[in-house]
Amino acid sequence: MPHQTGAENVHAIQYHQHTLILLDQRKLPHEETYLHFKNASGIATAITDMVVRGAPAIGISAAFGIALEARLQINLPALNLRDAFTVLAASRPTAVNLFWALKKMKEAMNDCASLNMSEQVAFLEETAHTILNDDIKNNHIMGDLGASLIDSGSQVYTHCNAGALATGGYGTALGVIRSAHAQKKITHVYAGETRPWLQGARLTAWELMADNIPVTLSCEGAAGQLLRQGSVKWIIVGADRVSSNGDVANKIGTYNLAVLAKYHDVKVMVVAPSSTFDLSIESGDLIPIEARDEHEVTHIQGIQMAPKACPAINPSFDITPRELIAAIVCEQGIILEPNKEKIMAMLGNTEKESR
Amino acid sequence: MPHQTGAENVHAIQYHQHTLILLDQRKLPHEETYLHFKNASGIATAITDMVVRGAPAIGISAAFGIALEARLQINLPALNLRDAFTVLAASRPTAVNLFWALKKMKEAMNDCASLNMSEQVAFLEETAHTILNDDIKNNHIMGDLGASLIDSGSQVYTHCNAGALATGGYGTALGVIRSAHAQKKITHVYAGETRPWLQGARLTAWELMADNIPVTLSCEGAAGQLLRQGSVKWIIVGADRVSSNGDVANKIGTYNLAVLAKYHDVKVMVVAPSSTFDLSIESGDLIPIEARDEHEVTHIQGIQMAPKACPAINPSFDITPRELIAAIVCEQGIILEPNKEKIMAMLGNTEKESR
């Protein structure tokens, strides 16, 4: 489908007939396989195993996980979702959107506690749908905001996949790229392949090719030489968590790019909805960084590359300090040269409201 | 064998009974397959296809290619090696050791022109053996020189493979690491996996594990975060060509590391024998950079990773400007903060002598 209609509106997360349907992102770009989920623990495993990945997409999936678990209890006297919340919260540690979405679902649960069971379940399903739909809406808003920063005729570089596949649809970083390309501001996109999981090669290239946005793949090692050539004007990435001072946790390799960008006077744009901000954390160094299995580095598609028993580090994310970031684009506005004051001014009230 | 005796003395290039025997580096670390060559064009193809790789190893193999081609002509009235020189010179463009070795062989050819055919062939074989043996000897000298720069208890990071496999034996960058580890100066080595060809994962990890030198593999994208942690004191790499001002062409990704090193106050050491210096080239930007097939990026071990027809850049090398390099270690000495004056002072005469 995406290859006929474009990937802009690909829906990696669908909810039909009380079933969460996830596009299995481990099989892309060669196979479009959809997996069906009916309960929270199945969705938690899907998140851990990266059937679905990307900070907003993880949050949305977890929200539906709570709704599904509620539906399984529709004939019981009362909802007991404690285990569902626990298993989903333990699925991955870094992306705060997961915890944000679970908090939203808990609030919804409290809000509807006086309704009958059937109404409660319907309310939780509606809340999950709202999280999904708001995410898509916000991505379009951020797309336009981010595009407003980009000069005509620019080449840009993106890392990992912050696209339709990583969100409810349209994408964060790729949302900006889509909007700016539609406005003829972006002429070419370089996609870092993003070892070890190759999100760039497998997912971002797939999305951009399907949308006829010119894309060229690059190994991470070639980024410095590419930036040195001078055509790339922006590094555009998503985020998994933004601390209150503006430090950004994102896919491993983002920090490299930010340092390279600084050295070459290239600007870094982080595109992240307000659900990605964690105002309870003062700085990036306090964000928990997931260490994934060494086999993701030593093996590729099940084939062993490194010698047997070769140790490897596999941090899934790194921290880019705010000094290296030119702009954070959020659905509530653009934060240039982010710092705590600017972030609290824009998002401090939202946070309070939701508490 | 290497797993029993250590890889320190692994001989990826052997010459027995008028046959060049190359360890097929495409099959490592899982298979130790040796391929046999009897003529220049076979060796040229082996260099192009990366059966043998690494700047010094390419030069040594090419020298034996000339000797072998001469032996095939032993019953002719005179040597005609023009085609052999041409095909070998065209095998790969960036590593200057190839052209250096071919020049040595051409000089040898001229030197022995008055001898009979059998003596000429023997002289060329001897010359190739001398190139091989000098390379190993120089690597041990550089190993000690480089180790003298390293403080006790250091962790280091290396990129690609500049080891026994890339040279006649012992290695350039890995020679320094071997010497410094033997002197208990290096406690741990991080090996960058080195996409797309994975020399770090497949070759460097294999060499160091065989020698019981503690090694941990890292994706290129994780290097910045690793350096930020502060334990790594040196980036140690080889080189494919050094211009007269001290700029260094080396495996793609080296420039990234050098910029990251600068940002984190980590020092960069380039270990390269005098045969790697090209004093005819004023600066790195004039060094020809090989662009290899896009499939090396889009496919891994024959498996397609990126979408069909996805374009990719695949520059095999990049240029690290001299300002980012703390030391170039050559068998003739250490050049701290390299520049043209220092390089010409150390190597200018050698170059003149050999002309």
Short mmCIF file of C-alpha atoms in Angstrom, two decimals, chain B residues 176-326:
data_model
loop_
_atom_site.label_atom_id
_atom_site.label_comp_id
_atom_site.label_asym_id
_atom_site.label_seq_id
_atom_site.Cartn_x
_atom_site.Cartn_y
_atom_site.Cartn_z
CA VAL B 176 51.13 0.23 18.78
CA ILE B 177 48.24 -1.31 20.70
CA ARG B 178 50.09 -4.65 20.94
CA SER B 179 53.29 -2.99 22.15
CA ALA B 180 51.47 -0.72 24.61
CA HIS B 181 49.38 -3.61 25.91
CA ALA B 182 52.52 -5.71 26.41
CA GLN B 183 53.92 -2.80 28.42
CA LYS B 184 50.68 -2.71 30.46
CA LYS B 185 49.93 0.79 29.25
CA ILE B 186 46.69 -0.09 27.47
CA THR B 187 44.02 -1.70 29.62
CA HIS B 188 41.18 -1.82 27.11
CA VAL B 189 40.55 -1.36 23.40
CA TYR B 190 37.31 -0.23 21.81
CA ALA B 191 37.03 -1.32 18.19
CA GLY B 192 34.68 0.63 15.96
CA GLU B 193 32.79 -1.89 13.84
CA THR B 194 33.53 0.16 10.69
CA ARG B 195 30.58 0.09 8.38
CA PRO B 196 30.05 -0.83 5.67
CA TRP B 197 32.69 -3.54 5.47
CA LEU B 198 32.87 -4.24 9.22
CA GLN B 199 36.67 -4.48 9.37
CA GLY B 200 36.50 -3.62 13.06
CA ALA B 201 33.94 -6.28 13.94
CA ARG B 202 35.34 -8.96 11.68
CA LEU B 203 39.10 -8.37 11.68
CA THR B 204 40.24 -6.16 14.56
CA ALA B 205 38.10 -7.92 17.15
CA TRP B 206 39.41 -11.25 15.82
CA GLU B 207 43.05 -10.16 16.03
CA LEU B 208 42.78 -8.69 19.50
CA MET B 209 40.76 -11.56 20.95
CA ALA B 210 43.30 -14.02 19.57
CA ASP B 211 46.03 -12.07 21.38
CA ASN B 212 44.01 -11.84 24.61
CA ILE B 213 43.92 -8.06 24.44
CA PRO B 214 40.61 -6.91 26.00
CA VAL B 215 38.42 -5.56 23.21
CA THR B 216 34.85 -4.31 23.06
CA LEU B 217 33.03 -3.63 19.84
CA SER B 218 31.17 -0.37 19.26
CA CYS B 219 28.99 0.92 16.47
CA GLU B 220 30.33 4.17 14.97
CA GLY B 221 27.30 5.99 16.32
CA ALA B 222 28.25 5.18 19.93
CA ALA B 223 31.73 6.70 19.70
CA GLY B 224 30.74 10.20 20.81
CA GLN B 225 29.02 9.03 23.97
CA LEU B 226 31.97 6.75 24.70
CA LEU B 227 34.51 9.57 24.40
CA ARG B 228 32.28 11.79 26.53
CA GLN B 229 32.64 9.29 29.39
CA GLY B 230 36.32 10.23 29.59
CA SER B 231 38.15 6.89 29.84
CA VAL B 232 39.40 6.74 26.26
CA LYS B 233 42.67 8.66 25.94
CA TRP B 234 43.71 7.98 22.37
CA ILE B 235 42.13 7.25 19.01
CA ILE B 236 44.75 5.11 17.23
CA VAL B 237 44.40 4.50 13.48
CA GLY B 238 46.41 3.62 10.42
CA ALA B 239 46.49 5.57 7.16
CA ASP B 240 46.12 5.01 3.46
CA ARG B 241 47.94 8.15 2.36
CA VAL B 242 49.51 11.09 4.16
CA SER B 243 50.00 14.29 2.16
CA SER B 244 53.10 16.41 2.62
CA ASN B 245 51.33 18.78 5.03
CA GLY B 246 50.23 15.94 7.33
CA ASP B 247 46.61 15.51 6.26
CA VAL B 248 45.59 11.84 6.44
CA ALA B 249 43.40 9.74 4.16
CA ASN B 250 42.11 6.77 6.12
CA LYS B 251 39.03 4.56 6.32
CA ILE B 252 35.73 6.43 6.15
CA GLY B 253 34.74 7.37 9.68
CA THR B 254 38.23 8.44 10.77
CA TYR B 255 37.40 12.11 10.25
CA ASN B 256 34.25 11.76 12.41
CA LEU B 257 36.39 10.30 15.18
CA ALA B 258 38.99 13.03 14.88
CA VAL B 259 36.33 15.75 15.22
CA LEU B 260 34.80 13.92 18.18
CA ALA B 261 38.26 13.53 19.71
CA LYS B 262 38.95 17.25 19.36
CA TYR B 263 35.66 18.07 21.10
CA HIS B 264 36.47 15.74 23.99
CA ASP B 265 40.20 16.47 24.36
CA VAL B 266 41.10 12.98 23.23
CA LYS B 267 44.26 12.65 21.14
CA VAL B 268 44.51 11.12 17.67
CA MET B 269 47.53 9.00 16.74
CA VAL B 270 48.09 7.97 13.12
CA VAL B 271 50.51 5.07 12.67
CA ALA B 272 51.91 4.81 9.16
CA PRO B 273 55.23 3.71 7.66
CA SER B 274 57.09 6.12 5.37
CA SER B 275 55.66 4.21 2.38
CA THR B 276 52.27 5.76 3.27
CA PHE B 277 53.52 9.33 2.79
CA ASP B 278 52.91 10.98 -0.57
CA LEU B 279 55.15 14.03 -0.54
CA SER B 280 54.03 14.89 -4.08
CA ILE B 281 50.60 15.85 -2.76
CA GLU B 282 50.33 19.15 -0.91
CA SER B 283 47.13 18.55 1.05
CA GLY B 284 44.55 15.92 1.78
CA ASP B 285 41.90 17.40 -0.47
CA LEU B 286 44.01 16.36 -3.46
CA ILE B 287 44.09 12.68 -2.46
CA PRO B 288 41.82 10.57 -4.70
CA ILE B 289 39.03 8.99 -2.66
CA GLU B 290 37.69 5.66 -3.84
CA ALA B 291 33.91 5.43 -4.14
CA ARG B 292 32.91 1.78 -3.87
CA ASP B 293 29.72 0.02 -4.94
CA GLU B 294 26.53 1.21 -3.22
CA HIS B 295 25.63 -2.41 -2.57
CA GLU B 296 28.27 -2.56 0.16
CA VAL B 297 25.99 -0.17 2.08
CA THR B 298 22.54 -1.36 1.02
CA HIS B 299 23.34 -5.07 1.44
CA ILE B 300 25.08 -6.94 4.26
CA GLN B 301 26.49 -10.38 3.52
CA GLY B 302 24.34 -10.49 0.44
CA ILE B 303 21.15 -9.64 2.32
CA GLN B 304 19.38 -6.52 1.14
CA MET B 305 18.78 -4.14 4.04
CA ALA B 306 17.63 -0.95 2.33
CA PRO B 307 14.64 -0.77 -0.02
CA LYS B 308 15.23 -1.85 -3.59
CA ALA B 309 16.92 0.86 -5.70
CA CYS B 310 17.71 2.96 -2.64
CA PRO B 311 20.68 5.21 -3.49
CA ALA B 312 23.64 5.28 -1.11
CA ILE B 313 26.99 7.01 -0.81
CA ASN B 314 29.94 4.73 -0.21
CA PRO B 315 33.18 6.69 -0.01
CA SER B 316 35.80 4.25 1.19
CA PHE B 317 38.00 6.88 2.82
CA ASP B 318 37.88 10.35 4.26
CA ILE B 319 40.43 13.07 4.92
CA THR B 320 41.44 14.07 8.43
CA PRO B 321 43.14 17.47 8.39
CA ARG B 322 46.44 17.67 10.23
CA GLU B 323 45.05 20.11 12.84
CA LEU B 324 43.06 17.22 14.32
CA ILE B 325 46.06 14.89 14.63
CA ALA B 326 48.25 14.87 17.77
#
